[in-house]
Structures are given as structure tokens and as C-alpha cells.
Coordinates of C-alpha atoms in Angstrom, one line a residue:
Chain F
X1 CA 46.4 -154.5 59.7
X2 CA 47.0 -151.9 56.8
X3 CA 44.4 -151.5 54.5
X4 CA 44.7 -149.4 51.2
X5 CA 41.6 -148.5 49.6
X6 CA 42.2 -147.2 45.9
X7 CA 39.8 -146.2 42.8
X8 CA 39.9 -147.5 39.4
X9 CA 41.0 -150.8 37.6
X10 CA 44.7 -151.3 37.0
X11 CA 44.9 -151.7 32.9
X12 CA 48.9 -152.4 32.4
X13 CA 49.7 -155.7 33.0
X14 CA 53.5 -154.6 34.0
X15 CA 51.8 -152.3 36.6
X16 CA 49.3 -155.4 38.2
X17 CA 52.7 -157.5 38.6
X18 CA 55.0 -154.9 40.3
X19 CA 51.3 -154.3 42.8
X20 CA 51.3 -158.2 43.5
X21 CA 55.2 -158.7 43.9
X22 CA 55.0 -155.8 46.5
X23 CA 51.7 -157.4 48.0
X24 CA 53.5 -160.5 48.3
X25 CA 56.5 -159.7 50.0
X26 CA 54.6 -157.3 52.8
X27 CA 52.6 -159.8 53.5
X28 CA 55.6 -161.5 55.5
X29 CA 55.5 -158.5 57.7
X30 CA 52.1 -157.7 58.2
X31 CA 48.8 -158.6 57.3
X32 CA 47.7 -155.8 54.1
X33 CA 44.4 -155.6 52.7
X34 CA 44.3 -154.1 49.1
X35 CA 41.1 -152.9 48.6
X36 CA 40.0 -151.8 44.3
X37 CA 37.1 -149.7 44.5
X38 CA 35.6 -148.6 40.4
X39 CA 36.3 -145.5 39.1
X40 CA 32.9 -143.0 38.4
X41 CA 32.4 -139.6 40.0
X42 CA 34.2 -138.0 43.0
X43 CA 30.6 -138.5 45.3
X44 CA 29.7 -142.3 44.2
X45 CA 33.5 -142.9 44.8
X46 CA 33.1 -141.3 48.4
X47 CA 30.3 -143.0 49.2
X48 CA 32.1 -146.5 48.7
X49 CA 35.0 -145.0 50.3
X50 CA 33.1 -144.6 53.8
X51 CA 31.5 -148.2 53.4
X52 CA 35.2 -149.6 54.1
X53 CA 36.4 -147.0 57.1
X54 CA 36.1 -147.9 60.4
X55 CA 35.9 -146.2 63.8
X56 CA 39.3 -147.6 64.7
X57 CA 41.1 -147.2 61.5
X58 CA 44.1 -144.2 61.3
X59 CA 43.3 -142.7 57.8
X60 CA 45.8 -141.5 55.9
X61 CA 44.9 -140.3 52.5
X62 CA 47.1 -139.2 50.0
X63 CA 47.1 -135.9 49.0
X64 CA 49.4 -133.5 46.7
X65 CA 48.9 -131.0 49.6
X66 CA 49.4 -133.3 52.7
X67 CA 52.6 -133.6 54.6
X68 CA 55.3 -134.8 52.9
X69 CA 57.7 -137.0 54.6
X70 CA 61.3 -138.9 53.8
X71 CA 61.4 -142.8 53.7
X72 CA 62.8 -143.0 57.3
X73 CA 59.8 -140.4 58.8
X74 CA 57.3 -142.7 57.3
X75 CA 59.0 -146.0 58.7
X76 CA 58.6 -143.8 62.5
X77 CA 54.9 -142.8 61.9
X78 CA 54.2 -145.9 60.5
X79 CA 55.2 -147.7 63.9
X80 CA 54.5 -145.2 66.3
X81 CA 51.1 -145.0 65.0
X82 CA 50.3 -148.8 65.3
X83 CA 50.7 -148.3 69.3
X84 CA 47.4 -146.8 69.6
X85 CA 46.0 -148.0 66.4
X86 CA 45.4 -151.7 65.6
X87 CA 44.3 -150.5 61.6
X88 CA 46.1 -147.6 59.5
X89 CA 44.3 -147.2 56.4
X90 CA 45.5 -145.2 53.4
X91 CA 43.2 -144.0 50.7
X92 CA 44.4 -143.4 47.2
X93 CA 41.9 -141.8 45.2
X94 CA 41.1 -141.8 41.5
X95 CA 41.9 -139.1 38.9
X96 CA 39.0 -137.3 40.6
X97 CA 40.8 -136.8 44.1
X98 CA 39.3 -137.6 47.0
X99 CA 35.8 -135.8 48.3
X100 CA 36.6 -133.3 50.6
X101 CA 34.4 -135.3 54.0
X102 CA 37.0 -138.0 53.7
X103 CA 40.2 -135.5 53.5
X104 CA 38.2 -133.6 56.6
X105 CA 37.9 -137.2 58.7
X106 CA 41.3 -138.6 57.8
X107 CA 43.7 -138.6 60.5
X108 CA 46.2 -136.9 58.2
X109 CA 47.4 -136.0 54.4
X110 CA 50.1 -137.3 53.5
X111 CA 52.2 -135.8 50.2
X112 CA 54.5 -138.1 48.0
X113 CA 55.5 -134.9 45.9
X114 CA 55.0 -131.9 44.3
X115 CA 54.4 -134.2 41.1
X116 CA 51.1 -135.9 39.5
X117 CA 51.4 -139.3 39.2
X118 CA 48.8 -141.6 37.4
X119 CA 47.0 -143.2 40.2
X120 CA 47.5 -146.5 39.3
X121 CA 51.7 -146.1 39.0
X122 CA 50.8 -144.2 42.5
X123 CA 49.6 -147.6 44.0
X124 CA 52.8 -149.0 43.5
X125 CA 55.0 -146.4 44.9
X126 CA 52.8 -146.3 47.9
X127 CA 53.3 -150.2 47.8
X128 CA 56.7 -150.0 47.1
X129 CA 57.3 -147.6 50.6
X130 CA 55.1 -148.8 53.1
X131 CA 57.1 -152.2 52.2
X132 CA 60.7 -150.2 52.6
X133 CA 59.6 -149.0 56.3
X134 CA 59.4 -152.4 57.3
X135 CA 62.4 -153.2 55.7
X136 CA 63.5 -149.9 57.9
X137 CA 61.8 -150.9 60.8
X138 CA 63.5 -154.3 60.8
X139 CA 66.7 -153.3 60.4
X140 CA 66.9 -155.0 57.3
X141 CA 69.6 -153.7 54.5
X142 CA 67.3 -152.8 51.2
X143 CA 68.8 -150.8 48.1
X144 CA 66.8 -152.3 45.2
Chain T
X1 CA 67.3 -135.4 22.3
X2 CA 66.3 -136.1 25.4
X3 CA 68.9 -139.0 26.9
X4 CA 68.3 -140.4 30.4
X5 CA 72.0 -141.7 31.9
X6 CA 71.2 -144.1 34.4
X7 CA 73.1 -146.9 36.9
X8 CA 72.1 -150.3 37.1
X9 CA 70.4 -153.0 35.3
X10 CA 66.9 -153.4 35.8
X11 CA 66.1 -156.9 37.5
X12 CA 62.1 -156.9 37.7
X13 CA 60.3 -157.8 34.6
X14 CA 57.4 -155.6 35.1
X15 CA 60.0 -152.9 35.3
X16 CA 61.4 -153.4 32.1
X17 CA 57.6 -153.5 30.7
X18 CA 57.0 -150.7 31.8
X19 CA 59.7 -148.4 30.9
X20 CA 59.4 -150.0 27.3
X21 CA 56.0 -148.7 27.7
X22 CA 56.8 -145.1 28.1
X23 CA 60.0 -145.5 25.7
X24 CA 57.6 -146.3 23.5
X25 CA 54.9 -143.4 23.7
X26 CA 57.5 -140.9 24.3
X27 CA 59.0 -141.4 20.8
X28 CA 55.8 -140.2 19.1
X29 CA 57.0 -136.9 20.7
X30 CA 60.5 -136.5 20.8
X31 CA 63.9 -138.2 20.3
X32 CA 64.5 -140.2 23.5
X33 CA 67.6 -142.4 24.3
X34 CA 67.9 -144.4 27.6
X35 CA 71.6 -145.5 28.3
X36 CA 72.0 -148.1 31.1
X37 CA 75.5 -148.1 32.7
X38 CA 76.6 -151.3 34.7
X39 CA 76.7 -150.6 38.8
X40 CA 79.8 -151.2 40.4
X41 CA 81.2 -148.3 42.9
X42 CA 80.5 -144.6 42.9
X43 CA 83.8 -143.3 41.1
X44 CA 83.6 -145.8 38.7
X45 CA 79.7 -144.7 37.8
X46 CA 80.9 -141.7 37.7
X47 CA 83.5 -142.2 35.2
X48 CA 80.9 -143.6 32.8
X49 CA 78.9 -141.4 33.5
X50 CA 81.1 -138.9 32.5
X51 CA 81.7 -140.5 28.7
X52 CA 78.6 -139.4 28.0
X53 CA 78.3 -136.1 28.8
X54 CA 78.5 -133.4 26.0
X55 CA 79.6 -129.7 26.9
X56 CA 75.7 -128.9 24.8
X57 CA 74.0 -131.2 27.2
X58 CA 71.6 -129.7 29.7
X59 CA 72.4 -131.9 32.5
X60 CA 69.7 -132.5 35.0
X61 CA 70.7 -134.6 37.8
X62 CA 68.0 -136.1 40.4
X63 CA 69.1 -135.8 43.8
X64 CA 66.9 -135.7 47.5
X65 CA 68.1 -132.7 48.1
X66 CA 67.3 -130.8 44.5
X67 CA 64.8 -128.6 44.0
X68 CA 61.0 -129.8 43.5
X69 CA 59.2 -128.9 40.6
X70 CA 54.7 -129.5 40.2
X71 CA 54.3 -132.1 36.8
X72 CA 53.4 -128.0 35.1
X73 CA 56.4 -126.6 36.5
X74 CA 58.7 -129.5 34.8
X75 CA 56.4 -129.6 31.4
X76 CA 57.6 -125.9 31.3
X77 CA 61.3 -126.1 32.6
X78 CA 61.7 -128.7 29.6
X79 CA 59.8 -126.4 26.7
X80 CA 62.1 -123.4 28.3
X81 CA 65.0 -125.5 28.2
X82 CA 65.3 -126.7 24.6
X83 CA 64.4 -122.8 23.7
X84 CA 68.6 -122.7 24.0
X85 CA 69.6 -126.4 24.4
X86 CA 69.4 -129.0 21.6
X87 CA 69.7 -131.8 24.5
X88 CA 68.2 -132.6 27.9
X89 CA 70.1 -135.0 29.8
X90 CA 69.1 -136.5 32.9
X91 CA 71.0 -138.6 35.2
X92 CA 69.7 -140.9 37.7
X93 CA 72.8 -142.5 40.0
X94 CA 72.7 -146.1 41.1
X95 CA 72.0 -147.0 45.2
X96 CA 75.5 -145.3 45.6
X97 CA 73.7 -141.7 44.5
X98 CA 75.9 -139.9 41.9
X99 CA 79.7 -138.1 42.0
X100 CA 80.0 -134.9 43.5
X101 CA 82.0 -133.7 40.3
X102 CA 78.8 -134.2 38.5
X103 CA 76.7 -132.9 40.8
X104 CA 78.7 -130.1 40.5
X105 CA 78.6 -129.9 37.0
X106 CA 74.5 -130.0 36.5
X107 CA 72.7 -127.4 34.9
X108 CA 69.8 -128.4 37.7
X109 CA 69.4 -131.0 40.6
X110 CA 66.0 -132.3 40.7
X111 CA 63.8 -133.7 43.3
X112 CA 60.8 -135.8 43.0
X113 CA 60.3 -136.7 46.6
X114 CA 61.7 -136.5 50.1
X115 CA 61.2 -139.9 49.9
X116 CA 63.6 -142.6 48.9
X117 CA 63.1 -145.0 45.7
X118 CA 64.6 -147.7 44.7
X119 CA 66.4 -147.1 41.6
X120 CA 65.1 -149.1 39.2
X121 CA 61.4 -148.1 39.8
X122 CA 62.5 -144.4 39.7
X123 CA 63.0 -144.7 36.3
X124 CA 59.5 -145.6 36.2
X125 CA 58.5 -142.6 37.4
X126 CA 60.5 -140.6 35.0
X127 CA 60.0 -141.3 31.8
X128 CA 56.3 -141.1 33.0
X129 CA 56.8 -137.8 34.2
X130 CA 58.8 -136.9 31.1
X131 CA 56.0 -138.0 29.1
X132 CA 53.2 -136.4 31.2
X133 CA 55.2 -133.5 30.4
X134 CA 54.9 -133.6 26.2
X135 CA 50.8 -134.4 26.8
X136 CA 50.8 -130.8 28.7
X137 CA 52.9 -129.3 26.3
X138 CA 51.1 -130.2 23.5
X139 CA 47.6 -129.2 25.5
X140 CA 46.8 -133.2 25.3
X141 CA 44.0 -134.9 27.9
X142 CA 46.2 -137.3 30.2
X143 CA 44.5 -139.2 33.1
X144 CA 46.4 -142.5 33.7

């Protein structure tokens, strides 16, 4: 299972379509939970944050600092870290970040680019990815 | 002028929403001109490409292995830029990545990730980067 807990509403309709194309063609490869947590201050956000993390999930939040990783390295981690791990969760936090106990108990930071991107684009390059390793992963061609 | 010289025809609808979007707002800041050339093989592309460079053109060309720049970093390489350039141009090659000869012939190559994108969203990320860029240029609050 691969859960993604994010903060704040999508607004732009263009960007809620491209999140549920994505959401709909993972979910032929694995189950995916998208979770939508509202938007207020860096501590209320944590505190919902926690509510969905579990003993047994692999917590990957994303983070401009965190490890930054081409398409291919994800695809590996990505399946070499379901052997052990029956839930990887990633965590995409709001236009406050993330509070600094849930970088501290995640299992790693993981670094798209140098670049800010506005979270809610960020939800669908993160989509957009995790979607590619399995295309990867399967040995399935994928250039769009 | 800012022109962005890219391969392919965008497919997804919320794609084409969404980079209207950006067209959009970034024309309250600057001239911007977004010129689509057909796919077809590398040297072809490349060709076409070529029509529309200008020996005043800045020529930016994305590329994995380019250098990375922080959204503050590329806000200032574009004010710095048009100091001594009337014209930005950025190329983004198709699924077939872009001629050496232009490659060669860039002013920069840029990176925005290790990680691979598909095309078509890339130019998502962009113009939303471009325009990030204007709102920190012109000291403007920019969240989303």
C-alpha cells in the first residue's frame, strides 16, 4: 500500500484532473491511498499528520534538502523497500513545510530539486513518478 | 521576450489548462511566446529547432545533466540575463532529448531534477517556475 498524505485543498481544476488521471492509472499497479489533510499552521498540520502514520509505514517526506534521486533510483528504492515494508508513505507538506518531529521520524528525505514548487503542482509530480517506477519496475516502455 | 521552443503536442487536457493558466499570468509581466514544434526524430527537431533561433537569443536549454539552480537562483539568472540580452529562450527537447549541435550552442544547460519527466508536464513546471521567478523579482507574495 502507498499512502500520500498532503496539506491543503487543490484549487485549479486542470491540476485536480492530472492528480485523478495519475490516481487512476496506479491504481492498476498497486493499491494508493491519497490522503488531503487542510491547510492552517505548521503544529495543527503535524498533529493531523501523526493521526495517519503508522508503526509499519516507511515514511518518506519530501523535502528540498532530502536526497535527491533519478527516476530509475526511485523505481529501486521503491521496490526494494516494499520487501521489509508492507506500507511506504510519503508526506507532502503545505506551504509551511513539514514540522521538524515528522522530518526526525521519517525513514528518509527525499529531494525532487533544488526548486520550489507550489505544493499542489508538487502532488502531481510526485504522482506523476511514483506511477513511472512502476512503469520502470514492469518493464513497461513510457515516454509521455 | 521570453520564448519557450518546445517538441511535441500536448495530449492531456489538464495540461493544456494549465499551461494556458501560467501563459496567462505570465503576460501581466513580460512578453512570453510558447512555440510548439511537431515530434518526429531527433535531427529533424533539431532542424526546427534551429529556425527559430536568433544569434540575440539567450538560449537556455534543459538537460539532466545541466546545472541546478534554487527558484532565487533562476529569478536572478533571468533579471541578470536581460541586463545584456533582449531575449530568453528556452528549449525543452521532445522524449528524443535535444541535438548535440544545440546543446552545444546554449548560452546555459539547465536542470530541474535528477529525475525524469515526461515532456509535456515539464512544461508545466516551467512556465510555473518562470513565473515564480517575475513574483520574486518584483518582491510579490507567492504561495501556490
Amino acid at each position: 500500500m502507498i499512502k500520500i498524505i498532503c496539506v491543503g485543498k487543490l484549487k485549479e481544476k486542470y491540476l485536480i484532473d492530472g492528480v485523478t488521471d495519475y490516481l487512476t492509472r496506479l491504481r492498476k499497479y498497486h493499491k494508493i491511498d491519497l490522503i488531503e489533510l487542510p491547510d492552517s499552521n505548521i503544529d495543527s498540520e503535524g498533529n493531523e499528520i501523526l493521526k495517519h502514520l503508522s508503526n509499519k509505514d516507511y515514511i518518506i517526506s519530501l523535502a528540498i534538502k532530502g536526497t535527491e534521486l533519478s527516476s530509475l533510483e526511485l523505481a529501486e528504492k521503491i521496490d526494494k523497500t516494499f520487501i521489509n515494508n508492507p506500507n511506504i508513505t510519503f508526506i507532502i507538506g503545505g506551504s509551511n513545510g513539514i514540522r521538524q518531529d515528522i522530518l526526525d521520524k521519517s525513514n528518509m528525505l527525499l529531494s525532487f530539486s533544488k526548486l520550489t514548487y507550489p505544493h499542489g503542482l508538487f502532488r502531481l509530480i510526485l504522482l506523476e513518478q511514483i506511477y513511472r517506477s512502476f512503469k520502470i519496475l514492469n518493464n513497461e516502455s513510457y515516454h509521455k
